Structures are given as C-alpha cells and as structure tokens.
XYZ file of C-alpha atoms in Angstrom:
430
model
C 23.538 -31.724 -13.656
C 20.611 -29.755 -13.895
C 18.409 -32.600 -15.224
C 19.630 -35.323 -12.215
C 18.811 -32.357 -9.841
C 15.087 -31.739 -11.932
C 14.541 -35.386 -11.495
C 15.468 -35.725 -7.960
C 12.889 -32.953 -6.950
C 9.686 -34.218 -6.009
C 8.131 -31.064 -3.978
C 6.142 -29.623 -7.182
C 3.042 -30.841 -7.329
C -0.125 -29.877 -9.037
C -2.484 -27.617 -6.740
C -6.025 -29.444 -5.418
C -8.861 -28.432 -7.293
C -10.009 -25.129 -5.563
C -6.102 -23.792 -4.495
C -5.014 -20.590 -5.327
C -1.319 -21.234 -4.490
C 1.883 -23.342 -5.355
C 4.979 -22.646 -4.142
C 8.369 -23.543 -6.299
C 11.504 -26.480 -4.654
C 14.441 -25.220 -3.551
C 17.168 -26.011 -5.474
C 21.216 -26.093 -4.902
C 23.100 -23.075 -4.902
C 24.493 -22.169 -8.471
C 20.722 -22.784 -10.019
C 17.920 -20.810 -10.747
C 13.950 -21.498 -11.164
C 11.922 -19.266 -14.380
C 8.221 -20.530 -15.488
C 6.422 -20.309 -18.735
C 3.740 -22.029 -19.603
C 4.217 -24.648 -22.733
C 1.492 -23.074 -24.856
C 2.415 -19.380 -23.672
C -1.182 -18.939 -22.948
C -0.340 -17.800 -19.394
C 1.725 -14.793 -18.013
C 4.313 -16.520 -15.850
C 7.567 -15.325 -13.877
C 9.992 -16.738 -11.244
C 6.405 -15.068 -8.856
C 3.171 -13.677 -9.986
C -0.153 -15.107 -10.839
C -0.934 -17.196 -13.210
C -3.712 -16.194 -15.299
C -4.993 -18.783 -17.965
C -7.408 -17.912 -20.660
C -11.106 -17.990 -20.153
C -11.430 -21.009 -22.494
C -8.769 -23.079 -21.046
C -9.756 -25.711 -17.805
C -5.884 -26.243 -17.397
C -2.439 -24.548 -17.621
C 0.794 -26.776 -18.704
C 3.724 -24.890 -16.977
C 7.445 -25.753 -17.295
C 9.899 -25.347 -14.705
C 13.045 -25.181 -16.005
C 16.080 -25.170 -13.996
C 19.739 -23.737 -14.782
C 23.084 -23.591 -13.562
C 24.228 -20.133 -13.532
C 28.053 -20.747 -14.281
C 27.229 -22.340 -17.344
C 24.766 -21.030 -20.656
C 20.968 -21.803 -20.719
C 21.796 -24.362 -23.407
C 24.992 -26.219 -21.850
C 22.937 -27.719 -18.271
C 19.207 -27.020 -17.843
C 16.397 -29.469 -16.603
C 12.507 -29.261 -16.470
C 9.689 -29.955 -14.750
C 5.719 -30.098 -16.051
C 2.773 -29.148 -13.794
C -0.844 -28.980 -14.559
C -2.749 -26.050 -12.841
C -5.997 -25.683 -13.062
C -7.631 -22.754 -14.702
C -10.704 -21.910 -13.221
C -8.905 -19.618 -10.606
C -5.918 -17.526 -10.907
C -2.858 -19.448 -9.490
C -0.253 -16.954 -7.057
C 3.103 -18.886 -7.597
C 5.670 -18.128 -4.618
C 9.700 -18.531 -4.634
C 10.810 -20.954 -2.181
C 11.752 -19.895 1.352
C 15.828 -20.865 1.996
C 18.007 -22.505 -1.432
C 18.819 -19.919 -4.291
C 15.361 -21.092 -6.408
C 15.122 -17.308 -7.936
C 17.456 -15.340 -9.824
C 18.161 -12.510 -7.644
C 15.402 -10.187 -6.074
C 11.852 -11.722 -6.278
C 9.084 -9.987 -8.248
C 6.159 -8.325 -6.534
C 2.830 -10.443 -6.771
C 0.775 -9.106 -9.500
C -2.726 -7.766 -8.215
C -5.799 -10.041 -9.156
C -8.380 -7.387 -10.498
C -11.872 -8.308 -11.131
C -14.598 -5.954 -12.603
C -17.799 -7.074 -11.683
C -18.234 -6.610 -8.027
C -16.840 -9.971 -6.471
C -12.370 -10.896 -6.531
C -11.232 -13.811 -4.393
C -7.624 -12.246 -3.241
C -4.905 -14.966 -2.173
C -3.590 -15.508 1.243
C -1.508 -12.093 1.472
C -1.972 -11.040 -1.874
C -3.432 -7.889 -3.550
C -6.596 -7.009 -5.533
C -8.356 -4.589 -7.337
C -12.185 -4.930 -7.289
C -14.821 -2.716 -9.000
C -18.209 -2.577 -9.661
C -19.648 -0.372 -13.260
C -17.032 2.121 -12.498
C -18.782 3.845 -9.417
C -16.759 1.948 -6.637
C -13.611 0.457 -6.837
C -11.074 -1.122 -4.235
C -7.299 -1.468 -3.853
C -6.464 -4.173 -1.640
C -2.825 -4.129 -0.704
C -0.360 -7.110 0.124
C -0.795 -8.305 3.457
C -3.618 -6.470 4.502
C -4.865 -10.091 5.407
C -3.306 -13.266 6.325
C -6.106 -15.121 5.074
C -7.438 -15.526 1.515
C -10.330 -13.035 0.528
C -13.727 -13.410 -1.159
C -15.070 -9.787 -1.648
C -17.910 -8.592 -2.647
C -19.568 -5.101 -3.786
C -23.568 -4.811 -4.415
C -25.507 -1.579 -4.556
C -28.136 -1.211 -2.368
C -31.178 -0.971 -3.802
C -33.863 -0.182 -1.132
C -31.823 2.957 0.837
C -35.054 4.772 2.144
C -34.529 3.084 5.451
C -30.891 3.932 5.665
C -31.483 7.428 4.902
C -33.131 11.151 7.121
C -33.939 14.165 6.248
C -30.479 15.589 6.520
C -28.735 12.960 4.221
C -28.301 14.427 0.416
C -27.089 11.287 -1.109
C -24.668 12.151 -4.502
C -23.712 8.186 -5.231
C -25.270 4.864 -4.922
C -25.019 3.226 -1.198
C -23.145 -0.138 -1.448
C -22.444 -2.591 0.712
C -19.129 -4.223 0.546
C -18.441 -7.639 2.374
C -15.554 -9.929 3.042
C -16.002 -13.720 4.062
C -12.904 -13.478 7.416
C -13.968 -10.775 10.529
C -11.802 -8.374 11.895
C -10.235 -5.298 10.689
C -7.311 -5.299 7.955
C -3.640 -5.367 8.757
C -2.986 -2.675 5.946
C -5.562 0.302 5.824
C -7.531 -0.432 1.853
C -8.013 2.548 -0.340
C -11.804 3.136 -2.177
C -12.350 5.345 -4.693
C -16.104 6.412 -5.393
C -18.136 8.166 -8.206
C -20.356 11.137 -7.136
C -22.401 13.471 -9.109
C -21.269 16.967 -8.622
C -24.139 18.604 -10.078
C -26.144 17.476 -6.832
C -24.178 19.878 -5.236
C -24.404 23.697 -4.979
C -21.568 26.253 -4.186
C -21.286 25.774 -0.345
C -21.115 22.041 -0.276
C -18.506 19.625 -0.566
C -18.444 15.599 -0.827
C -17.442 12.846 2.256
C -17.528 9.516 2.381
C -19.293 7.648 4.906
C -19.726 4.350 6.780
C -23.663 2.655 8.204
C -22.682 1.854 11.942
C -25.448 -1.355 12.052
C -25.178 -1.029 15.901
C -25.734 2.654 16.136
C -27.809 2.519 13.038
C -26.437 5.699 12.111
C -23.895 6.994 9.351
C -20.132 8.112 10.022
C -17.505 10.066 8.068
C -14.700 8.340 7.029
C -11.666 10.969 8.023
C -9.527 12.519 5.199
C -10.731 11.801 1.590
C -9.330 13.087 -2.080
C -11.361 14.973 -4.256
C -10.849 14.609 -8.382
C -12.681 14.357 -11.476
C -15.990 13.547 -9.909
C -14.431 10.798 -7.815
C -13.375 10.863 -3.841
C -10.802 8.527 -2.469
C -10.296 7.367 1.319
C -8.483 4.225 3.003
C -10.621 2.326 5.391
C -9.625 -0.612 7.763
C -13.390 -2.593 7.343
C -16.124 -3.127 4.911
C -19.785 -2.189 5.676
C -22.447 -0.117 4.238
C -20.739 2.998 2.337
C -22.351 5.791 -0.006
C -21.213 9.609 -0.905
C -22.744 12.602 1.113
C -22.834 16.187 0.608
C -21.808 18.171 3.688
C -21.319 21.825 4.307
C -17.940 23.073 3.505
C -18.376 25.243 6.320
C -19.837 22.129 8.662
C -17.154 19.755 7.473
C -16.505 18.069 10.234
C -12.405 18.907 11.297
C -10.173 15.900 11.938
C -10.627 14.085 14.397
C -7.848 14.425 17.115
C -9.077 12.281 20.254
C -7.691 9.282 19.482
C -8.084 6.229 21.969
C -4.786 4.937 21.784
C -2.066 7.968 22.141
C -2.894 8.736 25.437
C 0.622 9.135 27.473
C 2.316 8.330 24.050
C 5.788 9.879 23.749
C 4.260 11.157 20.509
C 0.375 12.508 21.827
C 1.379 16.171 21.216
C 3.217 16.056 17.740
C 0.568 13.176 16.569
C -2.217 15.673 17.605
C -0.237 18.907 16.120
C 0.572 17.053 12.915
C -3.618 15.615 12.465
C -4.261 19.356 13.313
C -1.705 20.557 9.879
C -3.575 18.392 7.610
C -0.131 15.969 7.506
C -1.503 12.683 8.784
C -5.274 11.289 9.831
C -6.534 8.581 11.712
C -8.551 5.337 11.379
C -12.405 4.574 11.107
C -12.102 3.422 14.485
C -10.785 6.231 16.217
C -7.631 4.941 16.541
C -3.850 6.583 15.608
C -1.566 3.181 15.369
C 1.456 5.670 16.415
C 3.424 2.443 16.347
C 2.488 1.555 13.066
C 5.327 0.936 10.300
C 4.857 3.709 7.602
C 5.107 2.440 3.825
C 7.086 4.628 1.372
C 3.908 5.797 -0.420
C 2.200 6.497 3.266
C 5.423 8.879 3.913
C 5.364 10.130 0.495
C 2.069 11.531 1.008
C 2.686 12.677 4.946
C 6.076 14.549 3.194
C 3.793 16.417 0.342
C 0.857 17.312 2.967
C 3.531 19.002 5.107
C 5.234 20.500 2.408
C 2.090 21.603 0.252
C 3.632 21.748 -3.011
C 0.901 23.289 -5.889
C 2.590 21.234 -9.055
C 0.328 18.424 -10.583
C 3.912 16.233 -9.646
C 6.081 14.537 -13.009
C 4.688 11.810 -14.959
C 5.868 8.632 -13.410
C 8.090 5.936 -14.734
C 8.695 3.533 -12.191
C 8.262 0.044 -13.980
C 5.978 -0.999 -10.765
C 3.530 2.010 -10.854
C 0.380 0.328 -11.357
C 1.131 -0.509 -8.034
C 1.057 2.709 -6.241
C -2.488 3.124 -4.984
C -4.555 5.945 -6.405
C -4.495 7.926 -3.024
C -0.768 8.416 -3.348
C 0.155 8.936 -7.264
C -0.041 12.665 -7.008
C 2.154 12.907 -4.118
C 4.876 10.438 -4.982
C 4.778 12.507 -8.696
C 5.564 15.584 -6.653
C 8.390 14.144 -4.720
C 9.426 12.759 -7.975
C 9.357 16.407 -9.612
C 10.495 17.658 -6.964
C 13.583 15.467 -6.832
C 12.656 14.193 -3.160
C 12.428 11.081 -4.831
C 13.915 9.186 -7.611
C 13.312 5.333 -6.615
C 15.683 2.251 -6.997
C 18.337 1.235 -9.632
C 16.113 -1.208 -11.077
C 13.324 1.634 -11.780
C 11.169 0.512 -9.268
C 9.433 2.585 -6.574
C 8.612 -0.172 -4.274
C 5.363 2.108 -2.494
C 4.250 -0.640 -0.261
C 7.907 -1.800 1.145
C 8.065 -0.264 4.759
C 10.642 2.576 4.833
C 13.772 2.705 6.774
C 14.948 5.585 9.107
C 18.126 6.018 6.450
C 15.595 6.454 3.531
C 13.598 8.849 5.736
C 16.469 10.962 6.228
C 17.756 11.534 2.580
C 14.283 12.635 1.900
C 13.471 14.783 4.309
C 17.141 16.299 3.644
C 16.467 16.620 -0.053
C 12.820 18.513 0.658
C 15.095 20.800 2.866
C 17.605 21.449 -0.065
C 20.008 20.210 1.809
C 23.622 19.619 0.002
C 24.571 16.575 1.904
C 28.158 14.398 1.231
C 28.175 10.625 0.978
C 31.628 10.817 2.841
C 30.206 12.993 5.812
C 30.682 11.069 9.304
C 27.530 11.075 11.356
C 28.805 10.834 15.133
C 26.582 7.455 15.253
C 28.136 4.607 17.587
C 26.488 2.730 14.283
C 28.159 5.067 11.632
C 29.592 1.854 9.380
C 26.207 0.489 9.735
C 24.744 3.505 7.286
C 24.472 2.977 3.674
C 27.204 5.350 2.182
C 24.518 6.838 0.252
C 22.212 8.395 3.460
C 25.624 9.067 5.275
C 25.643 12.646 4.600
C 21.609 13.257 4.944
C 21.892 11.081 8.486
C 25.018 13.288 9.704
C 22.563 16.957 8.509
C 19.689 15.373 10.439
C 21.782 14.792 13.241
C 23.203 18.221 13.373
C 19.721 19.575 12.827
C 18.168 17.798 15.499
C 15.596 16.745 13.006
C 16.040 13.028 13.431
C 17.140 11.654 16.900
C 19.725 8.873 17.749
C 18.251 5.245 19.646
C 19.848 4.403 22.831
C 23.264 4.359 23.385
C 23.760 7.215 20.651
C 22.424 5.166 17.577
C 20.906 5.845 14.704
C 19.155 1.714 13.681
C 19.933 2.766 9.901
C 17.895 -0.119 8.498
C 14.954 0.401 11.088
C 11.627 0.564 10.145
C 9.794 4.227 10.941
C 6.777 4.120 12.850
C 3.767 6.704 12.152
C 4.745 8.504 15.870
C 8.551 8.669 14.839
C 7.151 10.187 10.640
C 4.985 12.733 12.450
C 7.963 13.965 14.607
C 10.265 14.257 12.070
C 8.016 15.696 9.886
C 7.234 19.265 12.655
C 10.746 19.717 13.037
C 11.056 19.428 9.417
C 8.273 22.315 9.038
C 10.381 24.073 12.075
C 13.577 24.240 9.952
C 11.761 25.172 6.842
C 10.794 28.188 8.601
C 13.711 29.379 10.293
C-alpha cells in the first residue's frame, strides 16, 4: 500500500541549516509524489521553491504519496519534513522511479528586490535594485549556486573622461563563482532621456579593470526609458549616450568562426541585424539556440512592425524581457502557437523539426502532416513537422545530416539558425 511504501522510504530528510535544496524518493511505478505544506503557508508543487513567510523560522511539508489506479482517498501515505525558512527551499523530482505525475514543472525564479538574490545550483533569478537595474538569470546559466549582488557606485569621477555623457547610475554587479555564464543573462537599465538631444542614442557599457577603459555591450533594446542587453559576466556597468551617427556597427570579427563552415552566413546574418555576438568577442556558432533566442533571430530577419498579440502562455513570466515582443509577434503572426498544455517553454533548446514548421509558417507555407520527406529518418519525424520538413527539403532551406538525414529531435546550433535563417530571407524574396 501506499502507507507500507511511505514508511519504508527513508531518503527524505530535512535540509542542513544553510541548504537551498531537497530532492523528493523515488517511489514504485503506479505512484505519484505532490507537496503542500500543513499550514498552507508555503507555495508548494511536485518542483518549485518553497517560499515560507517572513515570520515563520520553519516550513511543515507533507509528502503524500498515491497509487494512480486507485482514488486519492482509497491508498495514499505521507511523509512530514521540516525546512527551514530563512532561505527559499528549490525542491527537485527524483531522477529514475515515476515520483511525479507526468511532466515536471519548471523551477519558479527566486526574485529579490533589493540588490542582493542567492540563486540555487542551476536555478533562475530575478534581481533588482530601486527599479534602475534589474537582472534575469536563466536556468543553468551556472552549475553552481549564486550570491549576487548590485550596488551603485557612488564615487564615478575616476571612472569617467571628457567624452563619457553618463544618462544612469554606474553599478557594479558581482557574483561570488569566476568565469563566464553558461547561458548569456539579460539586464534591463533605467536612463534619463531628457539627457539626450536629437542626434544621440543610448548603449550600454562594461569598465574593462585591466584596460581601465569602458566597452559597449553589442545589440541592446530601447523602450520606455529603459535599454535591455544579455551579457555573459558581471563588472562595472552604467548607460552612455553615443552618436546615432557614431554608433558603433556590430561587431563582425569574431575570434572563434574562423574556417567555420558557417564564417560567411554568421558574418552576413550579424551584418542584417538577425543575430549578435558576446561581450567577449566571441560567436559560440556551436551554441544550442533556445526557442525564445530563435524567436527573436526569426522576427529580426523578418522585421515585422506589429506591437505582437498579448500573450497567454501559462509560463510567460518566464520569457525574459528581451524576447516578449518578438515571441508576441510570432504569436500574432501565427509562427507560433506553443504546446498543448499552454506553455511556451522559451528556455527549452529547440529542435531542427520545430525549426522547420516555423520557418515554414513565416514563409506561408501550406504544408501536409501526411507529406513524405525523402529522409532515410522519415518515421523518425513527428507527424506534425512532416509536411514543413518535406517543404524545407524541397526548398533547400534546411539541409539533411549524413547519410541523407534529417536528426528530427536534434538540437539547432546558432551556425545551423543563422543559415537557415538567409535562405529563409532568399525565398522570401524570390
């Protein structure tokens, strides 16, 4: 019964004092884990983060387990743990067994408001600090846990020349590991626009402490007072005004494309406004693309002038700020329409088959489920990208793999995005 099999598990414990993490038993097949706390103080789920009230030093959470064949009522067991409150607890399904119910939940993001978020192991985060800076950390942009923290700058004559017209605070933003992130993390900053006259725009920029100089951060959106980039470190950053005529053009020398199979559509694409590069001066052509990283490479090749639909994915508070108005134009423009549990999933890596039934649907392409592809690996495509697969095939728009493949579930690097992407802009134009 449920209970024997609740009483015979012995892998829940409570976390140590300062852990962030606690990760649920497996259990037999037939059963499934849910959480809620015994006061329902706490938002819980089979995975999420646990966050107690302010008040409270500890969370009582019950486990309860049930056989699916049978109702809720007829064969359940439980299990109590004690988490402590002080931190926000990231609860995680268990690797092998059947201990969820299906599909897991994403991680909720911790958020903090006052300059400093400590971001679990792989987790995500929102920071900000008074409104004038805030940061999106995605999942996995580190594989270690994350202690942030944002402080404006008080004493910036030495930072500053002649030639620098400030239009924001300069604020330096810290993490406690080294090294670059895995994922690039978005910033949004507040600038005041009446510090700028008719021939200037707004760029962000990073303090190089060995050069001792500053550097623009390529790419950047502009709205409402606010400017948005993705960076892959933290540093010294601040707003500038620069020339719109002097605004420095993307930068197209990357150090790590050279003899790529790419180079040429990487450097065509950077040179259409479609794609950018890293704060490093790097292109990571072999780089997995997200689905809201190709949404937004899609709508900068396409260019569309609608503000996009109003979005109603139940998961988009997750979709970074630097990629809501693109995946709303998809979305208007019916490029897009997400999963059949109204999700939108923007940081799941997309596959070449999901590539292909957009970039078929932005060509107004009527494509048929039923349409044979001429792939060695036909019956490995999902019935519903046969059709857009078979057009892109025809089209030369999207090539085979070796031995006349097409990988339908493999993941689409940036290199492979940008290429698709020209010929794309080719067709469009015949």
């Amino acid at each position: 019964t449920a209970a024997e099999i609740a009483a015979d598990i012995t892998t829940v414990t409570a976390p140590v004092a300062d852990a962030t993490s606690l990760t649920l038993p497996t259990v037999p097949s037939g059963y499934t884990i849910t959480i809620k706390s015994s006061s329902n103080t706490a938002v819980i789920g089979i995975n999420g983060t646990i966050t107690p009230p302010a008040t409270a030093t500890s969370v009582n959470l019950v486990f309860t387990i049930t056989r699916t064949s049978n109702s809720a009522t007829a064969d359940t067991g439980s299990i109590a743990v004690t988490v402590p409150a002080h931190v926000p607890t990231t609860v995680t399904p268990p690797s092998g067994g059947s201990g969820s119910s299906g599909a897991s939940t994403p991680i909720a993001p911790v958020t903090s408001t006052n300059g400093n978020i400590t971001v679990p192991k792989g987790g995500m985060g929102v920071v900000s600090l008074n409104q004038l800076v805030t940061i999106s950390i995605p999942a996995g942009a580190s594989n270690e846990e994350l202690k942030i923290s944002i402080d404006a700058v008080a004493n910036t004559q030495p930072l500053l020349t002649n030639q620098n017209k400030l239009v924001s605070q300069v604020f330096e933003i810290l993490k406690n590991v080294s090294g670059n992130f895995s994922k690039p993390v978005t910033m949004t900053f507040a600038f005041d626009p009446s510090k700028l006259d008719d021939s200037q725009t707004v760029a962000v920029f990073y303090f190089d402490e060995v050069k001792k100089e500053w550097v623009k951060v390529a790419g950047g959106t502009i709205k409402d007072g606010k400017i948005t980039v993705e960076v892959n470190h933290f540093t010294k950053f601040a707003v500038f005004a620069v020339s719109k005529e002097a605004a420095p053009k993307p930068v197209i020398d990357f150090s790590d494309i050279s003899g790529h199979w790419a180079e040429a559509a990487i450097k065509q694409a950077v040179s259409f406004g479609i794609v950018g590069g890293y704060p490093d001066g790097t292109f990571n052509p072999n780089r997995t693309v997200t689905r809201a990283e190709f949404a937004v490479m899609l709508m900068n090749t396409l260019k569309p002038q609608a503000d996009g639909a109003e979005l109603t994915f139940t998961d988009k508070g997750k979709i970074a700020t630097w990629a809501q108005k693109s995946v709303a134009q998809a979305v208007q423009a019916g490029i897009l329409t997400g999963y059949k549990d109204s999700t939108f999933r923007p940081d799941a890596e997309i596959t070449r088959s999901e590539m292909a039934v957009m970039i078929a649907k932005a060509l107004g392409l009527s494509v048929e489920a039923a349409t044979a592809t001429g792939f060695t690996d036909d019956k490995d495509i999902p019935y519903w990208a046969k059709g857009a697969v078979g057009a892109m095939k025809k089209l030369s728009i999207i090539d085979g793999k070796g031995a006349n493949t097409f990988a339908p579930g493999n993941k689409a690097t940036r290199a492979e995005s940008v290429t698709v992407l020209l010929k794309m802009l080719a067709q469009k134009g015949k």
